[in-house]
PDB file of C-alpha atoms in Angstrom:
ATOM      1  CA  UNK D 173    -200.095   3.264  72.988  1.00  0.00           C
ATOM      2  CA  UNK D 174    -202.418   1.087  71.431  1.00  0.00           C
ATOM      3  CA  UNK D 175    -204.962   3.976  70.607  1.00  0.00           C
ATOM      4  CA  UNK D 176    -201.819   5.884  68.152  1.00  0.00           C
ATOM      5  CA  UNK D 177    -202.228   3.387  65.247  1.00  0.00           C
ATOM      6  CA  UNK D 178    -205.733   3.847  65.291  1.00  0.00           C
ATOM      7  CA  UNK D 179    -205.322   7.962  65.455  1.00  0.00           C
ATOM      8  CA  UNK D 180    -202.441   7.595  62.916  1.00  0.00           C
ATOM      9  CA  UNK D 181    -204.704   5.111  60.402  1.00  0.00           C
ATOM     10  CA  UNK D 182    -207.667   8.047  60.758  1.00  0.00           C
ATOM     11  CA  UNK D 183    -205.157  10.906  60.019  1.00  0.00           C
ATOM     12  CA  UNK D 184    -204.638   8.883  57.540  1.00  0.00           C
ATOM     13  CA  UNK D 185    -207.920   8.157  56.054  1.00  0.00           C
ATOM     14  CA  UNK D 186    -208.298  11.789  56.190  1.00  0.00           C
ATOM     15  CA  UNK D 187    -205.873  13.033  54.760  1.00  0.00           C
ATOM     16  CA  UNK D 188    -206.406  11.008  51.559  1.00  0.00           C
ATOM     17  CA  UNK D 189    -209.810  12.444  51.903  1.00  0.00           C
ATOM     18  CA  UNK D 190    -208.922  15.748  51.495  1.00  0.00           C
ATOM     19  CA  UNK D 191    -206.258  15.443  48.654  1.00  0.00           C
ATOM     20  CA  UNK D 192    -208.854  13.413  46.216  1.00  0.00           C
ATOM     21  CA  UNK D 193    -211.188  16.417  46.796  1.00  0.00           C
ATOM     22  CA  UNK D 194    -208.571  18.837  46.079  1.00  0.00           C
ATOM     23  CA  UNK D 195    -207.017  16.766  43.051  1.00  0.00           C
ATOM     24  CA  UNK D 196    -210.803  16.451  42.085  1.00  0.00           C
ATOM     25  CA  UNK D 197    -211.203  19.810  42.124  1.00  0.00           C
ATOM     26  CA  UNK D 198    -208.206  21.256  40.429  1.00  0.00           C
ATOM     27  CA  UNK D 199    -209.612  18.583  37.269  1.00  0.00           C
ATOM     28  CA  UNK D 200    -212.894  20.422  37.327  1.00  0.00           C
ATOM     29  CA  UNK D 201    -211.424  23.388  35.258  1.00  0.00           C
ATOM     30  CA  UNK D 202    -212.703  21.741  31.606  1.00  0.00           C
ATOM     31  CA  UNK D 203    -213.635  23.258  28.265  1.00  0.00           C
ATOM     32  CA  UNK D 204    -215.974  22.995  24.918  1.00  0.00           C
ATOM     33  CA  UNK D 205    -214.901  24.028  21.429  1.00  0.00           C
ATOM     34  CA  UNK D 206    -217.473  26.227  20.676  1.00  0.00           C
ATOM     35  CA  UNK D 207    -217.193  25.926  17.103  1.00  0.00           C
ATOM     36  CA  UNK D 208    -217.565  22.405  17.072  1.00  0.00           C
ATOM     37  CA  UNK D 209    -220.699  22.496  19.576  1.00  0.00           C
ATOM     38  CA  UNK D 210    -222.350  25.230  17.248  1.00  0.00           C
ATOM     39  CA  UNK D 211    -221.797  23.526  13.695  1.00  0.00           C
ATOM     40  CA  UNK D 212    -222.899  20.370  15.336  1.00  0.00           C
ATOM     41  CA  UNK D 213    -225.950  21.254  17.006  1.00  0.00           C
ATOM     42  CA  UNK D 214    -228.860  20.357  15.438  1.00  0.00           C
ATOM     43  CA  UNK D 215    -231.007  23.143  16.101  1.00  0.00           C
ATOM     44  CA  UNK D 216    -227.815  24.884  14.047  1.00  0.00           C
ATOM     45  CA  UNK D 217    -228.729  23.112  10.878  1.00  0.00           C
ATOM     46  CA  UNK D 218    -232.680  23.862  10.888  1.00  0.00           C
ATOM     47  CA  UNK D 219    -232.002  27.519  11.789  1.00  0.00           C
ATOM     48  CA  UNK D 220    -229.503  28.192   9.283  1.00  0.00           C
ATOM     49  CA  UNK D 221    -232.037  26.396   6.327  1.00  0.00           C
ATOM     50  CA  UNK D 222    -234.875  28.278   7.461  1.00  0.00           C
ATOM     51  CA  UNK D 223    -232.665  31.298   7.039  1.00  0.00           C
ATOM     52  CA  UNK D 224    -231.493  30.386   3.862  1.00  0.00           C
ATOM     53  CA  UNK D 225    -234.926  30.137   2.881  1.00  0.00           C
ATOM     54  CA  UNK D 226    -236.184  33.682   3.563  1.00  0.00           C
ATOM     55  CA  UNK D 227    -232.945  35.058   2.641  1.00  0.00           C
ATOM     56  CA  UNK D 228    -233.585  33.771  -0.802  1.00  0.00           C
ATOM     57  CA  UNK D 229    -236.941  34.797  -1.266  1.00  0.00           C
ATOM     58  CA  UNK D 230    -236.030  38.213  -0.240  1.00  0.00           C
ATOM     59  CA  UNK D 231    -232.821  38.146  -2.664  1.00  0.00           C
ATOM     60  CA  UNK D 232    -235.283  36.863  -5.297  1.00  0.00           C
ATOM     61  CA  UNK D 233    -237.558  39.690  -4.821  1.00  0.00           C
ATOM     62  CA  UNK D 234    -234.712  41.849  -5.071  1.00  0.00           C
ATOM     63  CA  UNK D 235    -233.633  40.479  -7.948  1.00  0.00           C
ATOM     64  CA  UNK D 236    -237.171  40.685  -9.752  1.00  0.00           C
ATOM     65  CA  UNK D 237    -237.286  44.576  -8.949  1.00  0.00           C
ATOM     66  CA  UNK D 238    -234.297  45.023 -10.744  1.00  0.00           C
ATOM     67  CA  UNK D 239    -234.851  42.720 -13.369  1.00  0.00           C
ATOM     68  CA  UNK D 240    -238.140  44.443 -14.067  1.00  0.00           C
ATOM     69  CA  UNK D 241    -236.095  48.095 -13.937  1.00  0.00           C
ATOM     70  CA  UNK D 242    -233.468  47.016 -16.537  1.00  0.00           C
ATOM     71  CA  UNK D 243    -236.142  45.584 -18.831  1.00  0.00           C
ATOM     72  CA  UNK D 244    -237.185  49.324 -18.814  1.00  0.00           C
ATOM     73  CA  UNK D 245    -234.585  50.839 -19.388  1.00  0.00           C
ATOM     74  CA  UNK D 246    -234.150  48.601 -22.477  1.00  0.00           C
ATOM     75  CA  UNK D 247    -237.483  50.053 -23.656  1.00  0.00           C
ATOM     76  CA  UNK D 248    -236.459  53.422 -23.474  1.00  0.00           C
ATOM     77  CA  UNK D 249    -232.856  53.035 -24.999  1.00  0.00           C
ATOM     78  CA  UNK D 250    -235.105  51.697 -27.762  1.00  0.00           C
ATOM     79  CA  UNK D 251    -237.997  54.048 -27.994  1.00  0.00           C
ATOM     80  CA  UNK D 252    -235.585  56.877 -26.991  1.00  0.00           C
ATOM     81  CA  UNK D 253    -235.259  58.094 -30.326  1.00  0.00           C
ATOM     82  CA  UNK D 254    -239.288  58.247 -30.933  1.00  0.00           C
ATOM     83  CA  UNK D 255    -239.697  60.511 -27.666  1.00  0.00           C
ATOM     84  CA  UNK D 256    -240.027  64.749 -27.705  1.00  0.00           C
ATOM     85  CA  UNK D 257    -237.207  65.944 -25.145  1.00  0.00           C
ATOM     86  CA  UNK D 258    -239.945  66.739 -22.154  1.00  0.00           C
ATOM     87  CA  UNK D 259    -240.965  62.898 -22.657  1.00  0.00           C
ATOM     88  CA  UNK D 260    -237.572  62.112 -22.519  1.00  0.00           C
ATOM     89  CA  UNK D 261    -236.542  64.060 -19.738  1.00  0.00           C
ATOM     90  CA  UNK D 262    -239.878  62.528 -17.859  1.00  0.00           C
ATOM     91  CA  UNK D 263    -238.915  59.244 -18.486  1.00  0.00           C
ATOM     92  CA  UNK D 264    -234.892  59.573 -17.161  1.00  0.00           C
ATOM     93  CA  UNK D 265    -236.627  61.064 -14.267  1.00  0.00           C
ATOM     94  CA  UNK D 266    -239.149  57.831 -13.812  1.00  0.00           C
ATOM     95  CA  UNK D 267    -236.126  55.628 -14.314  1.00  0.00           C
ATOM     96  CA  UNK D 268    -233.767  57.366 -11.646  1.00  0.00           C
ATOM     97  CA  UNK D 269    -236.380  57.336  -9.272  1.00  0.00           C
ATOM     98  CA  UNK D 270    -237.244  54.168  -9.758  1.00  0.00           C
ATOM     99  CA  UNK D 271    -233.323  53.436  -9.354  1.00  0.00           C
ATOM    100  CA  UNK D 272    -233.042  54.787  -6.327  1.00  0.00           C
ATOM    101  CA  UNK D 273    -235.848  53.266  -4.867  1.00  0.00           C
ATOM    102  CA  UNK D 274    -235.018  50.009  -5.615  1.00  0.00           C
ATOM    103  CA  UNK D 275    -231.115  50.808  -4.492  1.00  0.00           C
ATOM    104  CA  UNK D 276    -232.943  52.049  -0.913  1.00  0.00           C
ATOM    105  CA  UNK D 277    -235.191  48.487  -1.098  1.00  0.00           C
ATOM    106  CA  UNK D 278    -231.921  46.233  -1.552  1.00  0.00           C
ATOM    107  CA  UNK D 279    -229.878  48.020   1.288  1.00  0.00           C
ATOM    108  CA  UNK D 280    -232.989  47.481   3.564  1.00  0.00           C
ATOM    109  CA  UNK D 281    -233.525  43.743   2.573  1.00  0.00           C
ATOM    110  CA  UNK D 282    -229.594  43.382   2.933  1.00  0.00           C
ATOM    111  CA  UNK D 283    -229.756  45.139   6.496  1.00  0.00           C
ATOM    112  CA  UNK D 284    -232.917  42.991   7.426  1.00  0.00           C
ATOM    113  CA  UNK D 285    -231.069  39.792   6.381  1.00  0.00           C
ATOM    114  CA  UNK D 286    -227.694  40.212   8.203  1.00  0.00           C
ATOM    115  CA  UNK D 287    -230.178  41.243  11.411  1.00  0.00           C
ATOM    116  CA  UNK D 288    -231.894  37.896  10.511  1.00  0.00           C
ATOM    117  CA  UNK D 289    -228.717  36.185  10.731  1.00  0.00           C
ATOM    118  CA  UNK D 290    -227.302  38.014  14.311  1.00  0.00           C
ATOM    119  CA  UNK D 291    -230.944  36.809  15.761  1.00  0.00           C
ATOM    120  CA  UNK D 292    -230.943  33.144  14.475  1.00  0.00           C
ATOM    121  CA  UNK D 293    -226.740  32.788  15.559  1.00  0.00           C
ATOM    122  CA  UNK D 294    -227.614  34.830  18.903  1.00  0.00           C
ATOM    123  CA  UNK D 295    -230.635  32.444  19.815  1.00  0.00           C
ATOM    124  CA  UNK D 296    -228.520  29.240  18.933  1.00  0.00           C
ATOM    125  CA  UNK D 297    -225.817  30.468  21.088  1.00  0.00           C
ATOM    126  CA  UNK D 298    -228.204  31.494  23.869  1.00  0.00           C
ATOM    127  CA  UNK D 299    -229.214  27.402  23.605  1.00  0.00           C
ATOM    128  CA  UNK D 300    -225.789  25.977  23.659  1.00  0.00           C
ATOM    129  CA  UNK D 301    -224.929  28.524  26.906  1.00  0.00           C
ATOM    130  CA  UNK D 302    -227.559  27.845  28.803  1.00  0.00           C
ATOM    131  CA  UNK D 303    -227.277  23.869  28.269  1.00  0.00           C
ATOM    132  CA  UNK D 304    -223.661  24.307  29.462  1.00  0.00           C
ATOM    133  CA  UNK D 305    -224.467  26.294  32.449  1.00  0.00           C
ATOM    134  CA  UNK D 306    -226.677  23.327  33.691  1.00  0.00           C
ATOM    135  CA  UNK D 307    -223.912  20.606  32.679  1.00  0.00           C
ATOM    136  CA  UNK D 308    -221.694  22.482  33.949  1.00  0.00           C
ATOM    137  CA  UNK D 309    -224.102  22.439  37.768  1.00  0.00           C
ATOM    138  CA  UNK D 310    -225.115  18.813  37.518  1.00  0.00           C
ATOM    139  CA  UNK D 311    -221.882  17.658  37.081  1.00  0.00           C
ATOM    140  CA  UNK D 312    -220.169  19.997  39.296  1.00  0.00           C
ATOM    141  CA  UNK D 313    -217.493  21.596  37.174  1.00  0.00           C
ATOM    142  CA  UNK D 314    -216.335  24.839  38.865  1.00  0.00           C
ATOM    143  CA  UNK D 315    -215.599  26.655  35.196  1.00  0.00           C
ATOM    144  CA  UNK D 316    -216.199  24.890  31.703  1.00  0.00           C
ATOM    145  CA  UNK D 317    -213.949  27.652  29.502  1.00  0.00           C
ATOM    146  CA  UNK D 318    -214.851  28.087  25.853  1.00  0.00           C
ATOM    147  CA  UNK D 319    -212.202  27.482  22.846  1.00  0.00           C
ATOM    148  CA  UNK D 320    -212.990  29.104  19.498  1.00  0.00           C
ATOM    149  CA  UNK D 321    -209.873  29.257  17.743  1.00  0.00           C
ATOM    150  CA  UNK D 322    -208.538  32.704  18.899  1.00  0.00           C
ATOM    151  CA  UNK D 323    -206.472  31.871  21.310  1.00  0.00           C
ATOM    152  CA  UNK D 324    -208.819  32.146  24.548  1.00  0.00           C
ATOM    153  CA  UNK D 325    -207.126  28.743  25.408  1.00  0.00           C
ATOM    154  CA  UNK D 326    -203.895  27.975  23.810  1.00  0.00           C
ATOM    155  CA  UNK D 327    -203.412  24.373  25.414  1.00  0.00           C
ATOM    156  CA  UNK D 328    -205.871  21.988  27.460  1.00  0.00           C
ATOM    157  CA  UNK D 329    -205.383  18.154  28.084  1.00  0.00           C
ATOM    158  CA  UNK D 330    -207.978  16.583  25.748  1.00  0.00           C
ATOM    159  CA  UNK D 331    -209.149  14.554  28.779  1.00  0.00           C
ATOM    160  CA  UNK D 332    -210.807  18.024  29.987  1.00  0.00           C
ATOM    161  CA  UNK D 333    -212.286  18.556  26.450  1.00  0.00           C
ATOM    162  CA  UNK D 334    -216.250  17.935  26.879  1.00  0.00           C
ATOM    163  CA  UNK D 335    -216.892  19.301  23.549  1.00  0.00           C
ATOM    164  CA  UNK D 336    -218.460  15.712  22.524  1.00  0.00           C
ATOM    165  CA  UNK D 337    -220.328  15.035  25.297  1.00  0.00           C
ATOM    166  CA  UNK D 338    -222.181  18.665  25.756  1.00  0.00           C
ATOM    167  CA  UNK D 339    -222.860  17.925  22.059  1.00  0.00           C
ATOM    168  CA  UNK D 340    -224.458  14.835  22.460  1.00  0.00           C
ATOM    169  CA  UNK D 341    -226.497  15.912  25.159  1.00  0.00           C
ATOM    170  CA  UNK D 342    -227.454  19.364  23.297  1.00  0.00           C
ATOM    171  CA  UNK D 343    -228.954  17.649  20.465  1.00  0.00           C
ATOM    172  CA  UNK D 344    -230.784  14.757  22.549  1.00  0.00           C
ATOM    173  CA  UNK D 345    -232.341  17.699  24.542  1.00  0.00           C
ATOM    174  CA  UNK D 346    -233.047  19.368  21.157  1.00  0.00           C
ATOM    175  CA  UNK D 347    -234.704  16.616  19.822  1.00  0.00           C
ATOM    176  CA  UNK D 348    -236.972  16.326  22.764  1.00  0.00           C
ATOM    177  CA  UNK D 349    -238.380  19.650  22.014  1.00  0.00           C
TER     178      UNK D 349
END
């Protein structure tokens, strides 16, 4: 008789055990507002300058062709009159080619920039997922779900919002690189 306290304080023990690890593990179900993590990373902000920078330059060389194309075709409208109708015809010829080619030139820079911009968003979103796969190990969360905005999660206690704290950490790891 005096041994069925002893069982009873062990059952017990036990069974408080194993509700704190399954009221542990029902909180590990968390979640990261991905917007938030991407417009505050770092590596976000040097990227997206760096971008901005080529983008320009190409815009600007764009911008010359064209600039340089209209500038002749100001010198024709004025020498227009001056010219015999085969030098005419030769010179709307030079000009439309020259039209198209530059029209051909600025679809291929704007194609080349928007690629530009998939590859630098892509590898800055390859970062943040892989940093949040290894948070999400080392601190033994069984799913960390992503919020953007459209809907994917409609309501979450804020105490399972990590959004912050991933952030913190993806930038200190950043800046160690």
């Amino acid at each position: 008789m005096k041994k069925i306290p002893l069982y009873a304080a062990v059952l017990a023990v036990v069974l408080s055990l194993i509700a704190i690890y399954f009221a542990k593990s029902s909180s590990q179900l968390v979640y990261v507002d991905v917007n938030k993590l991407i417009t505050g990373y770092s590596k976000t902000k040097i990227a997206k300058a760096e971008f901005d920078k080529k983008a320009n330059l190409m815009k600007a060389n764009v911008d010359s062709l064209v600039s340089n194309w209209q500038n002749e075709l100001k010198n024709y409208e004025k020498e227009r009159t001056a010219l015999s109708p085969k030098e005419l015809k030769l010179k709307q010829e030079l000009l439309s080619n020259k039209q198209q080619q530059i029209n051909g030139y600025q679809e291929a820079i704007q194609k080349k920039i928007q690629e530009e911009d998939k590859k630098v968003t892509q590898t800055v979103i390859n970062d943040i997922n892989d940093y949040i796969k290894e948070y999400g190990k080392d601190h033994n969360y069984k799913i960390i779900f992503g919020a953007s905005g459209g809907g994917n999660i409609m309501y979450a206690d804020e105490s399972t919002d990590l959004t912050e704290e991933v952030l913190k950490g993806l930038n200190a790891e950043y800046a160690k690189k």
